[in-house]
Structures are given as structure tokens and as C-alpha cells.
Short mmCIF file of C-alpha atoms in Angstrom, two decimals:
data_model
loop_
_atom_site.label_atom_id
_atom_site.label_comp_id
_atom_site.label_asym_id
_atom_site.label_seq_id
_atom_site.Cartn_x
_atom_site.Cartn_y
_atom_site.Cartn_z
CA MET A 1 37.07 -59.65 63.29
CA ALA A 2 35.53 -58.52 66.22
CA GLY A 3 38.48 -57.34 67.62
CA SER A 4 38.97 -54.95 64.01
CA LYS A 5 35.61 -53.79 64.39
CA PHE A 6 36.13 -52.73 67.88
CA GLY A 7 39.49 -51.50 67.02
CA LEU A 8 37.75 -49.17 64.35
CA LEU A 9 34.79 -48.25 66.81
CA SER A 10 37.36 -46.80 69.36
CA LEU A 11 38.59 -44.18 67.04
CA PRO A 12 37.96 -40.31 67.87
CA ILE A 13 34.71 -39.80 65.54
CA GLU A 14 36.71 -37.14 63.92
CA VAL A 15 39.23 -39.61 62.38
CA LEU A 16 36.25 -42.13 61.94
CA LEU A 17 34.18 -39.67 59.22
CA ASP A 18 37.78 -38.38 57.61
CA THR A 19 38.09 -41.72 56.86
CA LEU A 20 34.57 -42.52 55.35
CA ALA A 21 34.87 -39.28 53.47
CA ILE A 22 37.17 -40.94 51.54
CA LEU A 23 34.96 -43.74 50.82
CA ASP A 24 33.50 -43.91 46.99
CA PHE A 25 29.39 -44.20 47.25
CA ILE A 26 28.74 -47.68 46.96
CA SER A 27 31.77 -48.48 49.80
CA LEU A 28 29.75 -45.97 52.17
CA LEU A 29 26.19 -47.58 51.63
CA ARG A 30 27.68 -50.75 52.10
CA CYS A 31 29.11 -49.37 55.50
CA ARG A 32 25.62 -48.04 56.04
CA LYS A 33 24.58 -51.77 55.99
CA ALA A 34 27.51 -52.91 58.59
CA SER A 35 25.57 -51.55 62.32
CA ARG A 36 22.70 -49.44 63.40
CA PHE A 37 25.62 -47.34 64.23
CA PHE A 38 27.24 -46.64 60.89
CA LYS A 39 23.48 -46.12 59.60
CA HIS A 40 23.15 -43.16 62.15
CA LEU A 41 26.24 -41.99 61.56
CA VAL A 42 25.86 -41.90 57.69
CA ASP A 43 22.80 -40.42 57.36
CA ASN A 44 23.22 -37.92 59.82
CA THR A 45 26.25 -36.64 58.36
CA SER A 46 26.44 -34.25 55.86
CA SER A 47 29.76 -35.01 54.16
CA LEU A 48 28.59 -38.42 53.55
CA GLN A 49 25.30 -37.98 52.49
CA TYR A 50 26.64 -34.96 50.11
CA ILE A 51 28.68 -38.08 48.57
CA ILE A 52 26.17 -39.95 47.93
CA GLU A 53 23.72 -37.09 46.75
CA LEU A 54 26.31 -36.63 43.64
CA ALA A 55 26.59 -39.78 43.01
CA ALA A 56 22.60 -40.57 42.61
CA SER A 57 22.09 -37.33 40.97
CA GLY A 58 25.04 -38.02 38.42
CA GLN A 59 26.48 -34.75 39.64
CA VAL A 60 30.43 -34.12 40.51
CA ASP A 61 31.57 -31.84 43.58
CA GLY A 62 32.72 -28.36 42.74
CA PRO A 63 35.72 -26.25 43.05
CA ILE A 64 36.85 -25.39 47.13
CA ASP A 65 35.16 -22.18 48.02
CA LYS A 66 35.02 -21.50 51.86
CA SER A 67 31.41 -19.30 51.23
CA ILE A 68 29.81 -22.36 50.97
CA ASN A 69 29.78 -25.12 53.39
CA VAL A 70 29.13 -28.92 52.85
CA PHE A 71 25.86 -28.32 54.15
CA SER A 72 24.91 -25.68 52.07
CA ARG A 73 25.85 -27.76 48.56
CA LEU A 74 24.11 -31.24 50.36
CA GLN A 75 20.76 -28.50 50.70
CA ALA A 76 21.40 -26.88 47.11
CA LEU A 77 21.84 -30.37 45.02
CA LYS A 78 18.28 -31.32 46.93
CA LYS A 79 16.39 -28.98 45.81
CA GLN A 80 17.89 -28.82 42.17
CA GLN A 81 16.92 -32.79 41.83
CA GLU A 82 13.32 -31.33 43.39
CA ALA A 83 12.81 -28.93 40.78
CA TRP A 84 13.80 -31.46 37.77
CA HIS A 85 11.85 -34.16 39.04
CA THR A 86 8.73 -32.32 40.13
CA GLY A 87 8.77 -29.56 37.29
CA GLN A 88 8.02 -27.00 39.74
CA TRP A 89 10.73 -24.04 38.75
CA ARG A 90 12.53 -21.59 41.27
CA GLN A 91 11.63 -19.15 39.14
CA GLU A 92 10.96 -17.64 35.49
CA SER A 93 12.95 -15.35 33.74
CA ASP A 94 12.00 -13.38 30.62
CA PRO A 95 16.05 -12.67 29.47
CA ASP A 96 16.83 -10.11 26.88
CA ALA A 97 15.32 -10.34 23.90
CA LEU A 98 17.17 -12.28 21.31
CA ASN A 99 17.71 -9.66 17.61
CA GLN A 100 15.34 -10.63 14.69
CA GLY A 101 17.12 -13.21 13.06
CA GLY A 102 21.35 -14.11 13.12
CA LEU A 103 22.97 -17.58 14.27
CA TRP A 104 22.49 -18.31 17.52
CA GLU A 105 24.23 -21.29 19.81
CA LEU A 106 23.51 -22.22 23.21
CA TYR A 107 26.25 -24.35 24.96
CA GLY A 108 27.72 -24.67 28.98
CA GLY A 109 24.58 -22.45 29.68
CA VAL A 110 25.24 -19.67 27.75
CA LEU A 111 22.84 -18.40 25.01
CA ALA A 112 25.13 -16.57 22.17
CA GLN A 113 24.08 -14.87 19.09
CA VAL A 114 25.17 -13.33 16.44
CA ALA A 115 23.32 -10.42 14.81
CA HIS A 116 22.99 -8.94 11.68
CA ASP A 117 25.10 -6.75 12.00
CA GLN A 118 27.92 -9.19 13.16
CA SER A 119 27.66 -8.23 16.94
CA ILE A 120 27.62 -11.37 19.50
CA THR A 121 25.92 -11.21 21.95
CA PHE A 122 25.99 -13.55 25.28
CA HIS A 123 22.81 -14.49 27.29
CA GLN A 124 24.91 -16.51 30.65
CA LEU A 125 21.24 -18.26 32.26
CA PRO A 126 20.61 -17.53 35.98
CA SER A 127 20.48 -21.07 38.46
CA HIS A 128 19.08 -19.69 41.65
CA VAL A 129 20.50 -23.05 43.39
CA ARG A 130 23.52 -22.81 42.40
CA GLY A 131 24.74 -19.32 42.69
CA ILE A 132 24.76 -18.36 38.93
CA GLU A 133 23.86 -14.54 37.96
CA LYS A 134 22.13 -13.91 35.07
CA ARG A 135 24.02 -11.45 32.66
CA HIS A 136 25.00 -10.33 29.32
CA TRP A 137 27.91 -8.82 27.26
CA THR A 138 28.12 -7.72 23.59
CA ILE A 139 31.10 -7.69 20.96
CA GLU A 140 30.46 -4.59 19.59
CA PRO A 141 29.96 -4.88 15.59
CA ASN A 142 33.10 -4.31 13.48
CA THR A 143 35.41 -5.93 16.17
CA PHE A 144 36.50 -8.54 13.51
CA GLU A 145 37.18 -7.78 10.15
CA PHE A 146 35.42 -10.97 8.32
CA THR A 147 31.91 -12.16 7.86
CA VAL A 148 30.74 -14.26 10.47
CA ARG A 149 28.98 -17.38 8.73
CA ASP A 150 28.90 -19.92 11.53
CA PHE A 151 30.19 -20.42 15.27
CA GLY A 152 30.96 -22.09 18.20
CA ILE A 153 31.22 -21.59 22.24
CA ASP A 154 32.65 -22.87 25.11
CA PRO A 155 32.34 -21.15 28.17
CA SER A 156 34.66 -23.29 30.39
CA GLN A 157 37.77 -22.65 28.43
CA ASP A 158 36.62 -18.52 27.33
CA LEU A 159 36.45 -20.27 23.51
CA LEU A 160 34.84 -18.33 20.53
CA VAL A 161 35.09 -20.28 17.68
CA LEU A 162 34.74 -18.27 14.45
CA ILE A 163 33.69 -19.19 11.00
CA GLU A 164 34.95 -17.23 7.90
CA PRO A 165 32.90 -18.76 4.75
CA PRO A 166 35.32 -19.07 1.22
CA SER A 167 34.79 -15.90 -1.22
CA TRP A 168 34.00 -16.88 -4.64
CA SER A 169 33.91 -13.37 -5.82
CA VAL A 170 35.46 -12.88 -9.27
CA VAL A 171 37.27 -10.03 -8.35
CA ALA A 172 39.24 -11.41 -5.16
CA ALA A 173 38.52 -14.88 -5.11
CA ASP A 174 39.40 -16.61 -1.87
CA HIS A 175 38.22 -20.68 -1.84
CA LEU A 176 39.67 -21.28 2.12
CA HIS A 177 37.42 -21.60 5.31
CA ARG A 178 39.36 -20.25 7.86
CA PHE A 179 38.32 -21.14 11.45
CA HIS A 180 39.08 -17.58 13.67
CA LEU A 181 39.94 -18.64 17.93
CA ARG A 182 39.25 -15.81 20.34
CA THR A 183 38.23 -15.08 22.99
CA MET A 184 34.04 -14.91 24.07
CA SER A 185 34.88 -12.16 26.93
CA THR A 186 36.40 -9.67 24.46
CA GLY A 187 36.06 -11.16 21.04
CA GLU A 188 40.28 -11.25 20.69
CA ARG A 189 43.11 -13.66 20.03
CA HIS A 190 42.55 -16.81 22.31
CA PRO A 191 46.37 -16.59 24.41
CA LEU A 192 46.27 -20.04 24.06
CA ALA A 193 45.86 -20.88 20.52
CA PRO A 194 48.80 -20.61 18.12
CA GLN A 195 50.11 -17.30 17.24
CA ASP A 196 48.30 -16.64 14.44
CA ALA A 197 44.81 -18.40 15.63
CA VAL A 198 43.68 -18.87 12.21
CA PHE A 199 43.25 -23.53 10.93
CA SER A 200 42.46 -22.93 7.23
CA HIS A 201 40.83 -25.00 4.51
CA MET A 202 40.69 -25.67 1.26
CA GLN A 203 36.92 -26.06 -0.38
CA ARG A 204 37.19 -27.78 -3.76
CA ASP A 205 34.21 -26.56 -5.30
CA GLN A 206 31.41 -23.67 -4.96
CA ASP A 207 28.77 -24.89 -2.72
CA LEU A 208 26.42 -21.72 -1.55
CA MET A 209 24.31 -24.37 0.13
CA LEU A 210 26.96 -25.42 2.41
CA SER A 211 26.76 -25.57 6.16
CA TYR A 212 28.51 -25.87 8.99
CA SER A 213 28.22 -28.28 12.56
CA ILE A 214 30.82 -27.46 15.34
CA GLN A 215 31.69 -29.17 18.66
CA ILE A 216 34.49 -28.14 21.04
CA SER A 217 36.19 -31.06 23.74
CA GLY A 218 38.63 -29.86 25.59
CA ASP A 219 41.73 -29.77 23.19
CA TYR A 220 39.53 -30.25 20.28
CA VAL A 221 37.57 -28.31 18.09
CA GLY A 222 35.56 -30.96 15.41
CA VAL A 223 33.46 -29.11 12.09
CA LEU A 224 31.65 -31.17 9.86
CA LEU A 225 31.06 -29.18 6.17
CA HIS A 226 27.66 -30.59 5.07
CA ARG A 227 27.66 -30.00 1.51
CA PHE A 228 23.98 -29.34 -0.31
CA GLU A 229 25.54 -29.19 -4.39
CA VAL A 230 28.43 -30.49 -4.81
CA SER A 231 30.84 -32.98 -3.90
CA ASP A 232 30.80 -35.28 0.09
CA ASN A 233 30.61 -34.14 3.27
CA GLU A 234 33.66 -33.32 5.15
CA LEU A 235 35.28 -33.66 8.66
CA MET A 236 37.73 -32.14 10.30
CA ILE A 237 38.85 -32.07 14.01
CA TRP A 238 42.10 -29.84 15.19
CA ASP A 239 43.85 -29.64 18.73
CA TRP A 240 43.49 -25.90 18.67
CA LYS A 241 45.79 -25.20 21.55
CA LYS A 242 48.65 -26.97 19.46
CA GLY A 243 47.44 -25.77 15.92
CA GLN A 244 47.50 -29.46 14.90
CA ALA A 245 45.29 -30.67 12.60
CA LYS A 246 44.54 -34.54 13.59
CA VAL A 247 41.33 -36.02 11.58
CA ASN A 248 40.13 -35.32 7.99
CA ILE A 249 37.39 -37.42 6.61
CA LEU A 250 35.87 -37.36 3.71
CA GLY A 251 32.30 -38.75 2.62
CA ASP A 252 28.78 -38.30 2.07
CA GLU A 253 27.60 -40.76 4.21
CA VAL A 254 29.13 -39.05 7.35
CA ARG A 255 26.12 -37.12 8.68
CA SER A 256 26.92 -35.84 12.14
CA PHE A 257 29.77 -36.54 14.56
CA GLN A 258 30.34 -35.88 18.50
CA PHE A 259 32.74 -36.37 20.81
CA LEU A 260 32.95 -39.58 23.27
CA SER A 261 36.40 -38.94 25.18
CA ASP A 262 39.56 -36.86 25.24
CA LYS A 263 40.63 -39.93 22.63
CA HIS A 264 37.73 -40.89 20.58
CA PHE A 265 34.95 -39.39 18.48
CA ILE A 266 32.04 -41.16 16.46
CA VAL A 267 30.69 -40.67 13.33
CA CYS A 268 26.94 -40.99 11.98
CA LEU A 269 26.96 -42.94 9.39
CA THR A 270 24.16 -43.65 6.47
CA PRO A 271 25.80 -45.28 4.12
CA MET A 272 24.36 -45.17 0.05
CA PHE A 273 23.63 -48.88 -1.04
CA GLU A 274 23.07 -50.07 2.84
CA ALA A 275 20.09 -49.52 3.94
CA VAL A 276 21.30 -49.87 7.49
CA PRO A 277 22.42 -46.52 9.67
CA THR A 278 25.73 -46.65 11.43
CA LEU A 279 27.65 -45.32 14.30
CA ALA A 280 31.68 -45.68 14.09
CA VAL A 281 33.72 -44.88 17.09
CA PHE A 282 37.69 -44.16 15.94
CA ASP A 283 40.58 -43.81 17.54
CA ILE A 284 41.45 -39.51 17.32
CA ASP A 285 45.44 -40.27 17.12
CA SER A 286 44.80 -43.22 14.73
CA VAL A 287 43.53 -41.15 12.23
CA SER A 288 45.81 -39.83 9.97
CA SER A 289 45.12 -35.45 9.56
CA GLU A 290 45.42 -36.05 5.55
CA ARG A 291 42.04 -36.56 3.57
CA HIS A 292 41.03 -40.06 3.32
CA THR A 293 37.82 -41.55 2.43
CA LEU A 294 36.07 -43.99 5.20
CA ASP A 295 37.00 -47.14 3.36
CA GLU A 296 40.66 -45.79 3.49
CA ILE A 297 40.46 -46.13 7.93
CA LYS A 298 39.50 -48.34 10.52
CA SER A 299 36.94 -47.55 13.08
CA THR A 300 37.72 -49.09 16.49
CA PHE A 301 34.52 -50.28 16.66
CA THR A 302 31.04 -49.58 14.70
CA LEU A 303 27.34 -50.09 16.23
CA HIS A 304 24.66 -51.16 13.81
CA TYR A 305 21.25 -50.65 13.34
CA PRO A 306 18.38 -53.11 11.67
CA GLY A 307 17.97 -52.85 8.20
CA ILE A 308 15.77 -50.74 6.81
CA ARG A 309 12.28 -51.71 5.18
CA ASP A 310 13.30 -51.41 0.82
CA GLU A 311 10.19 -49.19 0.31
CA HIS A 312 11.42 -46.70 3.29
CA MET A 313 14.36 -43.87 2.68
CA ALA A 314 16.89 -42.64 5.57
CA PHE A 315 16.18 -39.25 4.84
CA GLU A 316 18.79 -38.07 7.50
CA CYS A 317 20.53 -39.14 11.01
CA GLN A 318 21.65 -37.18 13.89
CA LEU A 319 23.76 -37.66 17.03
CA ARG A 320 23.69 -35.26 19.91
CA CYS A 321 25.35 -35.19 23.39
CA ASP A 322 25.82 -32.03 25.04
CA PRO A 323 27.84 -30.60 26.65
CA ALA A 324 31.04 -32.52 25.37
CA PRO A 325 32.00 -35.78 27.58
CA SER A 326 34.68 -34.31 28.99
CA TRP A 327 33.10 -30.40 29.73
CA ARG A 328 33.23 -28.98 33.38
CA PRO A 329 31.97 -25.67 33.93
CA SER A 330 34.49 -22.82 34.71
CA HIS A 331 36.06 -22.55 38.11
CA ASP A 332 35.38 -18.81 37.78
CA LEU A 333 31.83 -19.59 38.76
CA LYS A 334 32.17 -21.25 41.40
CA VAL A 335 29.70 -23.77 40.96
CA PRO A 336 28.82 -25.97 43.96
CA PHE A 337 28.62 -28.81 41.82
CA SER A 338 27.86 -30.20 38.30
CA VAL A 339 27.37 -32.42 36.14
CA ASP A 340 29.15 -35.77 36.03
CA THR A 341 31.50 -36.36 32.80
CA GLU A 342 29.94 -39.97 32.64
CA ASN A 343 26.58 -38.76 32.93
CA ARG A 344 25.95 -38.56 29.51
CA ILE A 345 22.98 -39.93 27.29
CA PHE A 346 23.68 -39.48 23.59
CA ILE A 347 20.75 -38.77 21.13
CA MET A 348 20.55 -40.79 17.73
CA SER A 349 17.71 -39.27 15.31
CA LEU A 350 16.92 -41.46 12.25
CA TRP A 351 14.35 -39.53 9.99
CA ALA A 352 12.92 -41.43 7.45
CA HIS A 353 10.46 -41.30 4.59
CA PHE A 354 7.28 -43.43 4.06
CA GLN A 355 5.72 -43.76 1.05
CA ASP A 356 2.20 -43.55 2.37
CA THR A 357 2.33 -41.02 5.56
CA GLY A 358 5.64 -39.10 4.84
CA MET A 359 8.46 -38.09 7.25
CA HIS A 360 8.71 -40.01 10.64
CA CYS A 361 11.50 -39.99 13.71
CA PHE A 362 12.90 -42.31 15.50
CA ILE A 363 14.85 -41.87 18.27
CA SER A 364 17.73 -43.84 19.79
CA PHE A 365 19.18 -42.90 23.36
CA ILE A 366 22.56 -44.06 24.06
CA PRO A 367 24.18 -43.81 27.46
CA ARG A 368 27.58 -42.95 27.29
CA SER A 369 28.28 -46.09 29.30
CA THR A 370 27.17 -48.00 26.30
CA PHE A 371 29.77 -47.20 24.11
CA GLU A 372 32.42 -47.50 27.07
CA ARG A 373 31.32 -51.38 27.55
CA CYS A 374 32.20 -51.81 23.59
CA LEU A 375 34.86 -50.28 23.91
CA SER A 376 36.37 -51.77 26.36
CA ALA A 377 35.07 -55.67 25.11
CA VAL A 378 36.90 -54.39 21.91
CA GLN A 379 40.13 -53.71 24.00
CA ASN A 380 39.91 -56.83 25.73
CA LYS A 381 39.64 -59.34 22.46
CA GLN A 382 36.15 -60.06 24.06
CA HIS A 383 33.95 -58.95 21.05
CA GLU A 384 35.04 -58.66 17.43
CA ALA A 385 34.71 -54.27 16.41
CA ASP A 386 31.22 -54.84 14.68
CA PHE A 387 28.26 -54.65 17.10
CA GLN A 388 25.12 -55.71 15.39
CA TRP A 389 21.67 -54.64 16.83
CA GLN A 390 21.01 -57.21 19.18
CA ASP A 391 24.85 -57.27 20.23
CA TRP A 392 24.04 -53.95 22.22
CA SER A 393 21.18 -52.36 22.08
CA PRO A 394 18.70 -54.22 23.91
CA ASN A 395 19.43 -53.66 27.02
CA GLY A 396 21.96 -50.84 26.70
CA SER A 397 19.45 -48.07 24.96
CA ARG A 398 15.88 -46.92 24.25
CA MET A 399 14.50 -46.47 20.94
CA ILE A 400 10.89 -44.51 20.91
CA ARG A 401 8.90 -43.21 17.37
CA SER A 402 7.98 -39.37 17.49
CA GLY A 403 6.02 -37.10 14.57
CA PHE A 404 8.53 -35.60 12.00
CA GLN A 405 8.67 -32.53 13.67
CA HIS A 406 11.27 -33.03 15.99
CA SER A 407 13.67 -30.22 14.87
CA MET A 408 16.69 -30.48 12.90
CA VAL A 409 17.43 -27.14 13.42
CA TRP A 410 16.95 -26.66 17.07
CA VAL A 411 19.34 -29.34 18.71
CA THR A 412 20.15 -28.68 22.27
CA TYR A 413 17.30 -30.32 23.62
CA VAL A 414 19.67 -32.76 25.68
CA TYR A 415 22.27 -31.76 28.60
CA GLY A 416 23.66 -34.41 30.28
CA SER A 417 21.38 -37.75 30.77
CA ARG A 418 18.26 -35.31 30.43
CA PHE A 419 16.14 -34.96 26.66
CA VAL A 420 13.36 -32.63 26.12
CA ILE A 421 10.91 -32.28 23.62
CA GLY A 422 7.65 -30.06 23.06
CA PRO A 423 4.57 -30.41 21.87
CA ASP A 424 3.03 -31.99 18.99
CA ILE A 425 5.44 -34.66 19.50
CA ASP A 426 3.47 -37.90 20.24
CA LEU A 427 6.13 -39.75 22.09
CA ASP A 428 4.21 -42.85 22.25
CA PRO A 429 5.89 -45.80 20.23
CA ASP A 430 2.53 -48.08 20.33
CA ASN A 431 0.13 -44.91 19.34
CA SER A 432 2.27 -42.67 16.87
CA ASP A 433 -0.15 -42.40 14.89
CA ASP A 434 -3.16 -41.25 16.60
CA ASP A 435 -4.10 -37.80 16.61
CA ASP A 436 -2.39 -36.12 19.53
CA ASP A 437 -5.28 -35.09 22.22
CA ASP A 438 -5.51 -31.50 23.35
CA GLU A 439 -3.70 -31.84 26.30
CA SER A 440 -0.62 -33.45 25.00
CA LEU A 441 -0.83 -30.38 22.78
CA GLU A 442 0.57 -28.34 26.12
CA CYS A 443 2.80 -30.37 27.41
CA GLY A 444 6.58 -30.80 27.08
CA PHE A 445 7.61 -34.20 28.11
CA LEU A 446 10.94 -34.73 30.21
CA TYR A 447 13.22 -37.33 29.66
CA ASP A 448 15.88 -38.66 32.75
CA PHE A 449 18.31 -41.55 32.50
CA ASN A 450 20.41 -41.09 34.90
CA GLN A 451 20.43 -44.94 36.28
CA LEU A 452 21.43 -44.68 39.43
CA GLY A 453 19.00 -42.13 40.33
CA LEU A 454 16.01 -44.06 38.86
CA LYS A 455 17.45 -47.19 41.21
CA ARG A 456 16.74 -45.18 43.95
CA SER A 457 13.65 -43.74 43.48
CA LEU A 458 12.10 -47.09 42.73
CA SER A 459 14.16 -48.68 45.91
CA LYS A 460 12.61 -45.85 47.95
CA ASP A 461 8.72 -46.76 45.72
CA PRO A 462 9.01 -50.06 44.48
CA GLU A 463 5.81 -49.80 43.10
CA ALA A 464 6.19 -46.52 41.48
CA HIS A 465 7.10 -47.72 37.65
CA SER A 466 3.31 -48.83 38.02
CA ARG A 467 1.48 -46.08 38.31
CA SER A 468 2.25 -42.48 36.91
CA SER A 469 2.01 -40.14 40.06
CA GLU A 470 1.00 -36.48 39.52
CA SER A 471 1.37 -32.71 40.67
CA GLU A 472 0.10 -29.60 40.30
CA ASN A 473 2.62 -28.73 37.32
CA GLY A 474 2.24 -32.17 35.54
CA TRP A 475 2.70 -35.99 35.99
CA THR A 476 5.66 -38.54 36.37
CA GLU A 477 6.04 -42.39 34.74
CA TYR A 478 9.02 -44.37 35.43
CA VAL A 479 9.64 -46.97 32.29
CA ILE A 480 11.60 -50.12 33.23
CA GLY A 481 9.90 -52.63 31.46
CA GLU A 482 11.02 -53.57 27.57
CA GLN A 483 9.07 -51.37 24.93
CA GLU A 484 8.32 -53.17 21.00
CA ILE A 485 8.39 -51.20 17.84
CA GLU A 486 6.68 -53.44 15.70
CA GLY A 487 8.45 -54.80 12.54
CA GLY A 488 6.84 -53.79 9.20
CA GLN A 489 7.19 -49.72 9.91
CA LEU A 490 10.62 -48.60 9.68
CA PHE A 491 12.81 -51.64 10.24
CA SER A 492 11.38 -54.95 8.85
CA ASP A 493 11.78 -56.94 12.33
CA ALA A 494 10.30 -55.76 15.73
CA ILE A 495 12.57 -53.51 17.56
CA ARG A 496 12.49 -54.24 21.51
CA THR A 497 14.86 -51.97 23.76
CA SER A 498 14.69 -51.70 27.26
CA LEU A 499 16.79 -48.87 28.74
CA PRO A 500 14.99 -47.96 31.81
CA TYR A 501 13.87 -43.95 31.93
CA ARG A 502 11.62 -40.93 34.11
CA LEU A 503 9.53 -39.53 31.90
CA ARG A 504 8.43 -35.95 33.09
CA ARG A 505 5.09 -34.64 31.81
CA PHE A 506 4.77 -30.69 32.35
CA ARG A 507 2.85 -28.31 30.97
CA ILE A 508 3.82 -25.16 29.06
CA PRO A 509 2.78 -22.06 29.65
CA GLN A 510 -0.04 -20.20 28.24
CA ASN A 511 1.81 -17.55 26.77
CA LEU A 512 4.11 -19.27 24.87
CA LEU A 513 1.40 -22.21 23.51
CA ARG A 514 0.39 -19.50 20.33
CA ARG A 515 3.94 -19.18 19.52
CA PRO A 516 6.40 -21.53 17.13
CA THR A 517 8.07 -22.64 19.97
CA VAL A 518 10.97 -24.77 20.80
CA ILE A 519 12.04 -25.94 24.19
CA LEU A 520 16.34 -26.37 24.95
CA CYS A 521 17.66 -27.81 27.45
CA SER A 522 20.80 -26.57 29.80
CA GLU A 523 21.66 -27.80 33.38
CA ASP A 524 19.81 -25.29 35.35
CA ASN A 525 17.34 -24.36 32.75
CA LEU A 526 14.92 -25.12 30.11
CA ILE A 527 14.04 -22.54 27.38
CA PHE A 528 11.01 -21.78 25.59
CA LEU A 529 12.09 -20.17 21.99
CA ASN A 530 9.85 -17.89 19.92
CA VAL A 531 11.73 -18.99 16.64
CA SER A 532 9.19 -17.27 14.31
CA ILE A 533 12.16 -14.58 15.05
CA PHE A 534 14.78 -16.29 13.45
CA ILE A 535 12.58 -17.05 10.53
#
């Protein structure tokens, strides 16, 4: 052992640093503890500190760019994390005014809107720290020869998915949904799409209240048709580059969906005759492209929620995760770092109607790692495919009770491991029926579920979890203990969950407090959106 150690230390310092640079952060931390020499080396070498900081921040390195050296990347990363942790925003920007009304989408750092004249305007949100410039561009009216009913975007692939609705005109009836694959940059046919760059799907019954949910993940485009007047909801997934239909699931119990990986997707279900919401995970390649009901296909595994009391009615459930787990920013941006694909929190929101007090919302936070652990257990035959609540949730999630104001429309409240929610929402599960104090009505709440970052913060200050730290713009609290939602509220039995998180309470600018404002979240920005312009 001594001879081996002496041989390692006798290496030229450049060779030693190159060797250490190929290690992961856990191995680097172990080396740091081996001796004073290694501790000094790791602590004073920017490239090694950068590896550790990336892991602790839930980030990955960006593309090679000689104009940004490792030291500059390290400093930028520290500034970004400090801004999120303290609420000290680098700059405030009043983006170009959005048009009155119209459709909107926020994804991958781009805010887009389809106006009433069918023009589409894109706003790339700036980041001083990561070197992303603010810019906007517009696809002019009359670019498309059809009416745009809804749309989705993926800036990393320059992909714009436009939905053309069916026509129920007596003169020119056309009962097809058409999904057009265009570029965000020009509105023209996407070069990676099949020749016609259009998918189509027949709608059997007229439903003028039908709405869409669109998700894009790598090669896949998923669309959920939310039917209101007739028939069942319908989920479809295509491989948009190959032009192949992959999934078609029919069922009113299908409430929302998200991609889990390049191979799996999650469906949020509220069975009609069971008061037990579930999250069902499916293998994309194992589900037929032919239309099937849920009874006709088999999920890879299912996560069950507790039973709901008979006197309550589950109104809606919604699952969100942004960006898609496989998403990476475009190389054209040349960002020094970006959120790790593993650093994702899924937000399961369950609305229920209480007979005496009306609508309430319960929010469940589930890290991607919880799904992956369950998947691994099923694949290794260590667990059955059905996971009851007590099997997966107490240590693998966190549930809170919020007010009914939690929006079902403005849903880009999550990015990576962060979740933001605005005022008039009570986030204290033990005190949700109390009147909000005046100060809480002027604050937003930022949750961060990055587990490595939490562990590092608590290792530096072990007492941080037992107190709140206050700064000029708000206060920060670490919540690592178990919390309970009493039985007899929505659920029959008490709900106990313990996934740690950091809660940042920040003050909202005074000029926004009197507007109907929602707070959206992206990788570098909090966006305060005046929703009255869409009403």
C-alpha cells in the first residue's frame, strides 16, 4: 500500500490531475479524505472543484467552448446557485409585451405565443450567468394554411408542433386532427420529419370543448386529447422522426401523462369506480400503436395513492415535469452547464371537492429516482408490479396540502428539481385552513428537491434544518423531517412523507401584487405573468 501511494505521488502533477479529472465526484471526495496533500489538491484545482460543484448543483457540463475556461464555468455555476438559494436576482427584465389573448407555451427557456392573427412570437429568456442573450422573433400571419388550435415547442430541436383541429362544417366536414411538424425558426417543414411532416388522427364524435396536452421528449411527441362533451380521453405517442405511431390509449380515467425516459412514460389515472389515484408506468415499445383501453394493455408497474374518503370526490389529477427527462439545451447556445437529466421532480397535483369547504389541492413531489428504483425492483424481480402507497411514498416523496387556487392552466411551475408557487396558496399542511397573513400574500415560495445540494448544505451547517435563515429578500428553511397530513381530511388514514427539501420564501415585486399574476419557472428565470391579458 505504501509503495503504491508513493508511486502515485511521484507522478508529474499534470498526469495526476488528468487522472483525477476522469473520476466522478464521489471518488474525488474520497480522494480528498485520503491525505492533506489530496485535500489541498482537490480544493485548489478548478477543474476538480467544477466536477464536485456540478454534481452538488444537479448540473452537467456543457459543450466544449474554448472561450469559456473551467475557472469561468465554476464561477458562473456558483453565482447561479447562489442566486437561486438567496433570491438575489442578478437583473430584472421586462420582456416584450405579450399579445392580448392567444395560446402560449414556455419550454426550454423560450416563451412562445400564438396571437389571434395566427402569428407566433418567440421570446428567448436571457441568462446573464450562462451567457444567453435575450431575443425574440416572429413567424408572420398567413405562414400556415390552417387554423392553429394548440402547439408545443422544443427549442433544443428547433421543433414546433402545430395542431390543426377537425372541422365539423356541413359544407366541408373534416374529422381529422392534424399535427404539423415545423421549425421554430421559420415555420417551415422540419428537415428531420417525414416527407409530409404531418400526423393525423380521426375524431369519432364532435366535441367543441376538446383540449390538448402536448409533450415532446427526444424522438417522441405525445398528445392527450381531453374530451369534455362525449367519449373518452385519448393518449397518442408518435416517433416524429420516423413517422411511426407508437401508443394509442383510450380511457376517461387517463387524466395526464409525462415521459419518464426514452423508453417509458407515466400516465396519471383516476379510475371511475375506485377512489385510489394511480401513476402507471408503461414501456413505449410494449404498447401497441392500435387503439386500446387500459384494460387491454399491461403497465410495467403502478404506484398507488391512498384511498380517498367516500364523502369526497376526486375532481382532477395532473402530473408535471419540465423539461422532459432526456432534454438537453441546443449546442448553438453554448451554455457552460445545464440541468442534469437525472435531476427531475415530478409534481402530482390532486384536486378534490370537500362537501363543506369546496375545492382543495394536495401536491405530491416525486423525484425521478423513486420511479427508477421501482422500475429496477420490478425488472430484477424484487417486487411485484403494483406498489402500494406505503411501499414507495413515505421515504420516496413529499406531500403537502395547498389551497384550491393552484392553477390547472398555468402549469410551468416546475423546472428540474425546483417548484414555484405564488401567493394566496397555503403551503402548510398543518395549517391550511387558517387565514393567510398579510406577509404571505406578498410572497412566492420556491421548493428545491435537489438531494445532493441539500446534503452538502447541511454537512456545512448541521443546524440549518432547525432554523430559518433570513435575508433581505426573504428567508430559507430546510425541511428534512417527516410531515403528516391528518387522516380524515381527503384520505382515510394519516399521510406521512419525508423527502427533504429546501424552501425559499421570497418577496414579490410591489408592482405585481395587485395584478392577477402567476409565477412560472425556467432554468434561469422566474417569470411573473399577468394572466389578465389572456382573459
